[in-house]
PDB file of C-alpha atoms and ligand atoms in Angstrom:
ATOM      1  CA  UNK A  30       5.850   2.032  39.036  1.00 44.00           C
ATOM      2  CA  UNK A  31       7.337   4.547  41.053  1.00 46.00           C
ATOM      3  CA  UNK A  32       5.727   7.888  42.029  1.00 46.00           C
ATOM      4  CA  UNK A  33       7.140   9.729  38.866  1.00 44.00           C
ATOM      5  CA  UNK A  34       5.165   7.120  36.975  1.00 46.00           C
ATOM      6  CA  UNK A  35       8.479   5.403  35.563  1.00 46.00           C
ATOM      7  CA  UNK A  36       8.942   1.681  36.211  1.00 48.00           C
ATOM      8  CA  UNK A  37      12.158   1.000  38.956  1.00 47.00           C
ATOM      9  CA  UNK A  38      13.072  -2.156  37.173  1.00 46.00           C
ATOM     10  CA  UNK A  39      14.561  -0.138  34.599  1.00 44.00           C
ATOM     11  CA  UNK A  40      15.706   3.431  35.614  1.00 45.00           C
ATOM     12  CA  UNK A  41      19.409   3.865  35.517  1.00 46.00           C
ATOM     13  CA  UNK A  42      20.306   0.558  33.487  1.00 49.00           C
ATOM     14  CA  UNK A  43      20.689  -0.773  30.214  1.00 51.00           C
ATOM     15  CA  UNK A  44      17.524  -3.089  29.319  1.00 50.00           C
ATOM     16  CA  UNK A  45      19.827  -4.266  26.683  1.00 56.00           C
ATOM     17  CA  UNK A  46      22.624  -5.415  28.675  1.00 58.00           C
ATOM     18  CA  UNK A  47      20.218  -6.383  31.997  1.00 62.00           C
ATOM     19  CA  UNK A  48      17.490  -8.030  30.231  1.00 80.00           C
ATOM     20  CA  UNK A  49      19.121 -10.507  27.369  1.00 86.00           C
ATOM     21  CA  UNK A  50      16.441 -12.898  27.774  1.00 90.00           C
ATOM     22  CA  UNK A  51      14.037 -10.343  26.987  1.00 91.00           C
ATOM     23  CA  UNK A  52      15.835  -8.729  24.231  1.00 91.00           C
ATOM     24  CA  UNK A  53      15.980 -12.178  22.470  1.00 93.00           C
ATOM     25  CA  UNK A  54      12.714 -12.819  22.522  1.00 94.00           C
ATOM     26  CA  UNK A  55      12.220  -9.541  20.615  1.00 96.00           C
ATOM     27  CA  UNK A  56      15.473 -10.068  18.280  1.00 96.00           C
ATOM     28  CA  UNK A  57      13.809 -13.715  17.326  1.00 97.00           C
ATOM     29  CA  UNK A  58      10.455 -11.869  16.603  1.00 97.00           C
ATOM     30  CA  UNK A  59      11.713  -9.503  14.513  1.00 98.00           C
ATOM     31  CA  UNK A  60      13.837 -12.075  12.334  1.00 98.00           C
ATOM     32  CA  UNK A  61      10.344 -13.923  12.013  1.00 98.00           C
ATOM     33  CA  UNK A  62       8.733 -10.091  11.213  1.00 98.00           C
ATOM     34  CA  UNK A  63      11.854  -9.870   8.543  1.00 98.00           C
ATOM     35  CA  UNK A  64      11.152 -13.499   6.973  1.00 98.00           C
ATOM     36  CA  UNK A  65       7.440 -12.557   6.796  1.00 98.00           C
ATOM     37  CA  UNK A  66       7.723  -9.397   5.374  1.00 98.00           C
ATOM     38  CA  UNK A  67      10.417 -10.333   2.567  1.00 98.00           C
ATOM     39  CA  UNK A  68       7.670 -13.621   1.879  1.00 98.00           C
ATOM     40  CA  UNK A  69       4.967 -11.083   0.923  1.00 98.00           C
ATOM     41  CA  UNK A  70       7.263  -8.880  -1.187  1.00 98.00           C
ATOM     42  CA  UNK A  71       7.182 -12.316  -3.185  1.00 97.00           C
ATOM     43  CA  UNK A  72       3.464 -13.502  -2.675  1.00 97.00           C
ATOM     44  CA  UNK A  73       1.445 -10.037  -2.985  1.00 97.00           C
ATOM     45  CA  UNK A  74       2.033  -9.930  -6.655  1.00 95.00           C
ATOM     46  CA  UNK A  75       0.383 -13.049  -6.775  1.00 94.00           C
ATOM     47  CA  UNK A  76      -2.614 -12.116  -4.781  1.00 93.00           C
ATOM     48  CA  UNK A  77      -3.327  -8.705  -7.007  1.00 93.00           C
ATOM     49  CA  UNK A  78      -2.726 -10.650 -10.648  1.00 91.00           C
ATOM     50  CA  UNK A  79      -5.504 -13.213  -8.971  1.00 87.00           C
ATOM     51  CA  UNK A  80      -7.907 -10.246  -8.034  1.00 88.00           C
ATOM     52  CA  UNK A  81     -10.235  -7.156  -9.996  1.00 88.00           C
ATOM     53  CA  UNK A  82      -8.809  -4.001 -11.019  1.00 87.00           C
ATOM     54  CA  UNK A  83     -10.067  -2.207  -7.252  1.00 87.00           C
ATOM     55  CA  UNK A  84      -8.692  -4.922  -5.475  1.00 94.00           C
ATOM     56  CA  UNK A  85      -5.108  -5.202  -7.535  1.00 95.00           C
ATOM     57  CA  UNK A  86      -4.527  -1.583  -7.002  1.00 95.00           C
ATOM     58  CA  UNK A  87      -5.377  -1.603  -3.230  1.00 95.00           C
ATOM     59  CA  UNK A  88      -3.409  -4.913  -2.693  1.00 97.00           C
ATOM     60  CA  UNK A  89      -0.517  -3.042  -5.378  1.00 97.00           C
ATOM     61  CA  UNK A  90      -0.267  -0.309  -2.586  1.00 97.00           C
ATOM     62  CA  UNK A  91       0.217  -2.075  -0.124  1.00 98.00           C
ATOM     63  CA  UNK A  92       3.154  -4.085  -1.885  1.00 98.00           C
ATOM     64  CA  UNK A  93       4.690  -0.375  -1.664  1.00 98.00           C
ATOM     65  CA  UNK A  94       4.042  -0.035   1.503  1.00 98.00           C
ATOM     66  CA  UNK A  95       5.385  -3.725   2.699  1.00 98.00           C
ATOM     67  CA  UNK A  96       8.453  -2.838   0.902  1.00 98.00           C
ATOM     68  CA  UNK A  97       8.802   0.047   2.893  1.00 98.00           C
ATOM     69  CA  UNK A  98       8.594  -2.092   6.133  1.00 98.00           C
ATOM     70  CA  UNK A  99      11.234  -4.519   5.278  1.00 98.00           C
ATOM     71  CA  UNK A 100      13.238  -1.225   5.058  1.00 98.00           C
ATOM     72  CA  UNK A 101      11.889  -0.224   8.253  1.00 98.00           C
ATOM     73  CA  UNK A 102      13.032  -3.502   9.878  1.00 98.00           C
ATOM     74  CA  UNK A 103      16.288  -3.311   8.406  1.00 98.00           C
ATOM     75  CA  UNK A 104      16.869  -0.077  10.147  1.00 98.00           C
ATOM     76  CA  UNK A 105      15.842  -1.506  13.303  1.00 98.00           C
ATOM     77  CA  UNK A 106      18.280  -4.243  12.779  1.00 97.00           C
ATOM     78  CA  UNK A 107      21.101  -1.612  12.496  1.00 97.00           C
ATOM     79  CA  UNK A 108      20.264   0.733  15.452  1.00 96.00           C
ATOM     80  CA  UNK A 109      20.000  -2.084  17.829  1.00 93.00           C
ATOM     81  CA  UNK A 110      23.487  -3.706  16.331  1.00 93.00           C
ATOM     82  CA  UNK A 111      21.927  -6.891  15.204  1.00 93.00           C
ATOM     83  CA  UNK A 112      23.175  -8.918  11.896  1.00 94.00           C
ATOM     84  CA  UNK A 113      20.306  -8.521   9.428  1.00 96.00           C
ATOM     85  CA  UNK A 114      18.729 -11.933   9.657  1.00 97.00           C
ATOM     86  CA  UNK A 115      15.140 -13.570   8.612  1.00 98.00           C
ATOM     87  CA  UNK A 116      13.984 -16.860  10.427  1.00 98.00           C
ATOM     88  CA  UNK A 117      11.150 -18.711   9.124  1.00 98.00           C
ATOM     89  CA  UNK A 118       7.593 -16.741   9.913  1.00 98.00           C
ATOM     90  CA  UNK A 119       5.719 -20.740  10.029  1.00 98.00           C
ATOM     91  CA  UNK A 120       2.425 -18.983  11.418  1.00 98.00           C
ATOM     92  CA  UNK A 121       2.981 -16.324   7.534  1.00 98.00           C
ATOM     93  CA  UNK A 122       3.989 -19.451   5.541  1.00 98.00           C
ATOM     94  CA  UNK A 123       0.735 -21.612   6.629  1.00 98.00           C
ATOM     95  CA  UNK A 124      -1.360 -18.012   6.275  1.00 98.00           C
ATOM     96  CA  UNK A 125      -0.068 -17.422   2.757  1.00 97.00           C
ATOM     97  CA  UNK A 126      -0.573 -21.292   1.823  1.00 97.00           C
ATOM     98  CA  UNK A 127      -3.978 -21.634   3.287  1.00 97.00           C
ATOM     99  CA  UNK A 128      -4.419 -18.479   1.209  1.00 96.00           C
ATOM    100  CA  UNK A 129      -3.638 -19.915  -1.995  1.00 96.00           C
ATOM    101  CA  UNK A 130      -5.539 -22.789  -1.864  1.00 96.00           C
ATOM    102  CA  UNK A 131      -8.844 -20.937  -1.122  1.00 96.00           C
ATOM    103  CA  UNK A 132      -8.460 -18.295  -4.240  1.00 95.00           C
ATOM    104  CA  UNK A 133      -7.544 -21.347  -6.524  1.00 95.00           C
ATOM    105  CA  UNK A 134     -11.198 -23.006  -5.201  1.00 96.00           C
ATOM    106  CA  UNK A 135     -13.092 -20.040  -6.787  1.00 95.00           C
ATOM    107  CA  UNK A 136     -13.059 -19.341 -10.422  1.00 94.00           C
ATOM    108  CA  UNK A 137     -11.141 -16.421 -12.309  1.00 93.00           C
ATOM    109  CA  UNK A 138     -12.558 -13.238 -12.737  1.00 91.00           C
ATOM    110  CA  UNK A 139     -15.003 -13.255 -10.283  1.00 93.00           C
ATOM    111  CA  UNK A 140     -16.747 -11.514  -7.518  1.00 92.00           C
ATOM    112  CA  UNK A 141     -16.407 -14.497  -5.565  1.00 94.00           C
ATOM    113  CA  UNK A 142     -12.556 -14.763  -6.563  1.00 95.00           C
ATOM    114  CA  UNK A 143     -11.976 -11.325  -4.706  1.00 95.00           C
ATOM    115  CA  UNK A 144     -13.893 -12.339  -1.547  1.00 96.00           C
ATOM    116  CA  UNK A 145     -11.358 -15.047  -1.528  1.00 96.00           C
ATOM    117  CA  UNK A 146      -8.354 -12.714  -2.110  1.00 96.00           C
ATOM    118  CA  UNK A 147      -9.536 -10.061   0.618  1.00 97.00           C
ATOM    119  CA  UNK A 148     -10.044 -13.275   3.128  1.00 97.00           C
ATOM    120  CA  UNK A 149      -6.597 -14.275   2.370  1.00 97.00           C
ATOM    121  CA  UNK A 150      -5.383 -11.134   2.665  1.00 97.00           C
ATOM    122  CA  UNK A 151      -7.171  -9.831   5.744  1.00 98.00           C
ATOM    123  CA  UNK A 152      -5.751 -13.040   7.809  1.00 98.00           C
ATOM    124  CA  UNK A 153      -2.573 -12.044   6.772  1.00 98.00           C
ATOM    125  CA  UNK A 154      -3.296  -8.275   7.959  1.00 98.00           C
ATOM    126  CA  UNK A 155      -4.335  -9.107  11.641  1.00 98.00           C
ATOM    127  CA  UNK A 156      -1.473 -11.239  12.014  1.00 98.00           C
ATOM    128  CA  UNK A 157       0.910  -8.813  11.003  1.00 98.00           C
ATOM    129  CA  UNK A 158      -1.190  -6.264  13.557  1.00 98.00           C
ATOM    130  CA  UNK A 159      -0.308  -8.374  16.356  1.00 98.00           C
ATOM    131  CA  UNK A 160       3.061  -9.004  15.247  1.00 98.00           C
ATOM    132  CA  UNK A 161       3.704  -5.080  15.086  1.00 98.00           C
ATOM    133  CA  UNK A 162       1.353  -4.264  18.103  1.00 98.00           C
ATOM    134  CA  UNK A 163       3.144  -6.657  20.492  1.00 97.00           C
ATOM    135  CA  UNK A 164       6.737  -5.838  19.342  1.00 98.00           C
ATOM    136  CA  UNK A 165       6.000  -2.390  20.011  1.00 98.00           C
ATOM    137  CA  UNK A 166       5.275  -3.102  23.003  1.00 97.00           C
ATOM    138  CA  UNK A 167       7.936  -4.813  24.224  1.00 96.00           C
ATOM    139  CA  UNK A 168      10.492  -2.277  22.551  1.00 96.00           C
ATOM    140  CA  UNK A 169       9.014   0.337  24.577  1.00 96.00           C
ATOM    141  CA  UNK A 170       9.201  -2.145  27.611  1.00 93.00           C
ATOM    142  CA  UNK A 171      13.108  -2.651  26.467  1.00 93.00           C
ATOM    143  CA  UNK A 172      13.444   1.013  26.327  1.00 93.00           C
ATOM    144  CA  UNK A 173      13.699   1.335  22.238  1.00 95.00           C
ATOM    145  CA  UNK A 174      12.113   4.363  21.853  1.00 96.00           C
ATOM    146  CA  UNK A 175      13.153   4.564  17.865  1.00 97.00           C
ATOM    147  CA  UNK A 176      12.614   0.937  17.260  1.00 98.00           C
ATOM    148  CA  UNK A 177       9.203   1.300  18.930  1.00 98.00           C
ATOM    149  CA  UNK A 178       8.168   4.332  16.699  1.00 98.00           C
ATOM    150  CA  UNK A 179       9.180   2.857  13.663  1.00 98.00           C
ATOM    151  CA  UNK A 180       7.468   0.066  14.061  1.00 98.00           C
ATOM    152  CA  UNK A 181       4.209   1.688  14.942  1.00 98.00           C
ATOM    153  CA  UNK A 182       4.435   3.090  12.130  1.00 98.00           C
ATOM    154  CA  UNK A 183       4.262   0.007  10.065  1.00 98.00           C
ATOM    155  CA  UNK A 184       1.675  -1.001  12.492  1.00 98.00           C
ATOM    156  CA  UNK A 185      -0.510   2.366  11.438  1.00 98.00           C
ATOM    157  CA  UNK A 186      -0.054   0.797   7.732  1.00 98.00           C
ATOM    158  CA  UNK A 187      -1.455  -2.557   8.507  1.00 98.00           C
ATOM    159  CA  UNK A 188      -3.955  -1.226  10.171  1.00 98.00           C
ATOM    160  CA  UNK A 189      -5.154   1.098   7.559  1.00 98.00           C
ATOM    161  CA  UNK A 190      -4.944  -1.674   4.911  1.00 98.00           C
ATOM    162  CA  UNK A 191      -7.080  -4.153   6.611  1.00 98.00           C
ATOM    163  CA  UNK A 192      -9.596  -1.231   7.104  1.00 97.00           C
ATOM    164  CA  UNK A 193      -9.501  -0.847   3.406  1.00 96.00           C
ATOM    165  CA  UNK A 194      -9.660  -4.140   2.180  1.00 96.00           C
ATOM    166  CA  UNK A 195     -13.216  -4.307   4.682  1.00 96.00           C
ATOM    167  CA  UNK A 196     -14.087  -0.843   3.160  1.00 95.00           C
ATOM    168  CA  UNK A 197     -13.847  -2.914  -0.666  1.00 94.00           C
ATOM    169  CA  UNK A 198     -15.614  -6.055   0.743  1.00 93.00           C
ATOM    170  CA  UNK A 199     -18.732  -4.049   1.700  1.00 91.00           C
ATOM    171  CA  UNK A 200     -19.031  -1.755  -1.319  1.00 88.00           C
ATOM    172  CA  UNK A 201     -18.285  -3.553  -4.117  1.00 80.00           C
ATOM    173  CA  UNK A 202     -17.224  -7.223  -3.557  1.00 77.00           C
ATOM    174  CA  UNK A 203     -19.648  -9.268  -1.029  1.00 74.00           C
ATOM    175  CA  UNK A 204     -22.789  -7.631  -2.579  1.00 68.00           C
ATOM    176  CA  UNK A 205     -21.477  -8.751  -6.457  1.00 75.00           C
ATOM    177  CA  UNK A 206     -20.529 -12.053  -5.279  1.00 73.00           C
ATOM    178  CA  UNK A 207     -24.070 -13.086  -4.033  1.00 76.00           C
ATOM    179  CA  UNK A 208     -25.386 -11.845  -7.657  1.00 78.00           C
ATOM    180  CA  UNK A 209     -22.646 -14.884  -8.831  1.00 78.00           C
ATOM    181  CA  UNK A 210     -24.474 -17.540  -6.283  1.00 65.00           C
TER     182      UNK A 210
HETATM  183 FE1  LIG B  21       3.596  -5.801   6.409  1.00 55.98          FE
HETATM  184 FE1  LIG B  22       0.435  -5.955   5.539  1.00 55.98          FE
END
């Protein structure tokens, strides 16, 4: 940093141009961000038909909101003149499978069922948190003030749904599901 508090490194160039191993690693994170987000357009429906009516509709918002963010990312794909493609998210496809096989371990209509749902779903939650929080980061770092903001914003949204789904777990759901035991 200099005394105006801007970093030297980058004043009075193009990160995009002078930095291209940089700007790959964030161009191959968000195609992973884009393959994740488009696999839980798919899955989510899945999680809120497995969960109760409290859990469905929070789990149904945030469906809205994750379609939102594949828009989002599509827009960042366009003002940084990249071709709109997904690469495989592996860490999101063994999150979502792992997932799966703990909701089908409890039984249907129960308490216990949406514990398993809101652990499934909160694992998914904090890895999209990092996922936003660090590409945030490193847009601001490549000087992609726009890209950065819109992706905070999706980052506010995961946030805000992993605070919820915590917020149902200690009201309703962990307290019923010991009544089940
Ligand atoms: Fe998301
Ligand atoms: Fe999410």
């Amino acid at each position: 940093m200099d005394k105006t508090g801007s970093n030297p490194k980058f004043t009075n160039r193009s990160p995009l141009q002078e930095e291209p191993a940089l700007l790959e690693l964030f161009a191959q994170s968000l195609r992973e961000l884009y393959w994740a987000e488009n696999h839980l357009v798919k899955t989510l429906p899945k999680m809120a038909l497995a969960s109760s009516s409290r859990l469905a509709g929070a789990i149904e918002e945030h469906l809205e909101e994750t379609k939102m963010q594949v828009s989002r990312l599509e827009e960042i794909f366009h003002i940084t003149n990249q071709k709109m493609l997904a690469q495989k998210c592996e860490a999101m496809e063994c999150l979502t499978k792992e997932g799966e096989i703990l909701i089908e371990s409890t039984d249907p209509g129960t308490a216990t069922r949406d514990v398993a749902v809101i652990m499934a779903s909160q694992k998914v939650e904090h890895h999209e948190i990092a996922c936003y929080g660090t590409l945030a980061q490193l847009a601001k770092t490549l000087g992609l003030e726009e890209t950065a903001a819109l992706l905070e914003q999706s980052l506010e949204e995961e946030k805000a749904a992993d605070v919820k789904l915590t917020e149902i777990a200690e009201n309703d759901v962990n307290y019923e599901a010991t009544m089940e035991s």
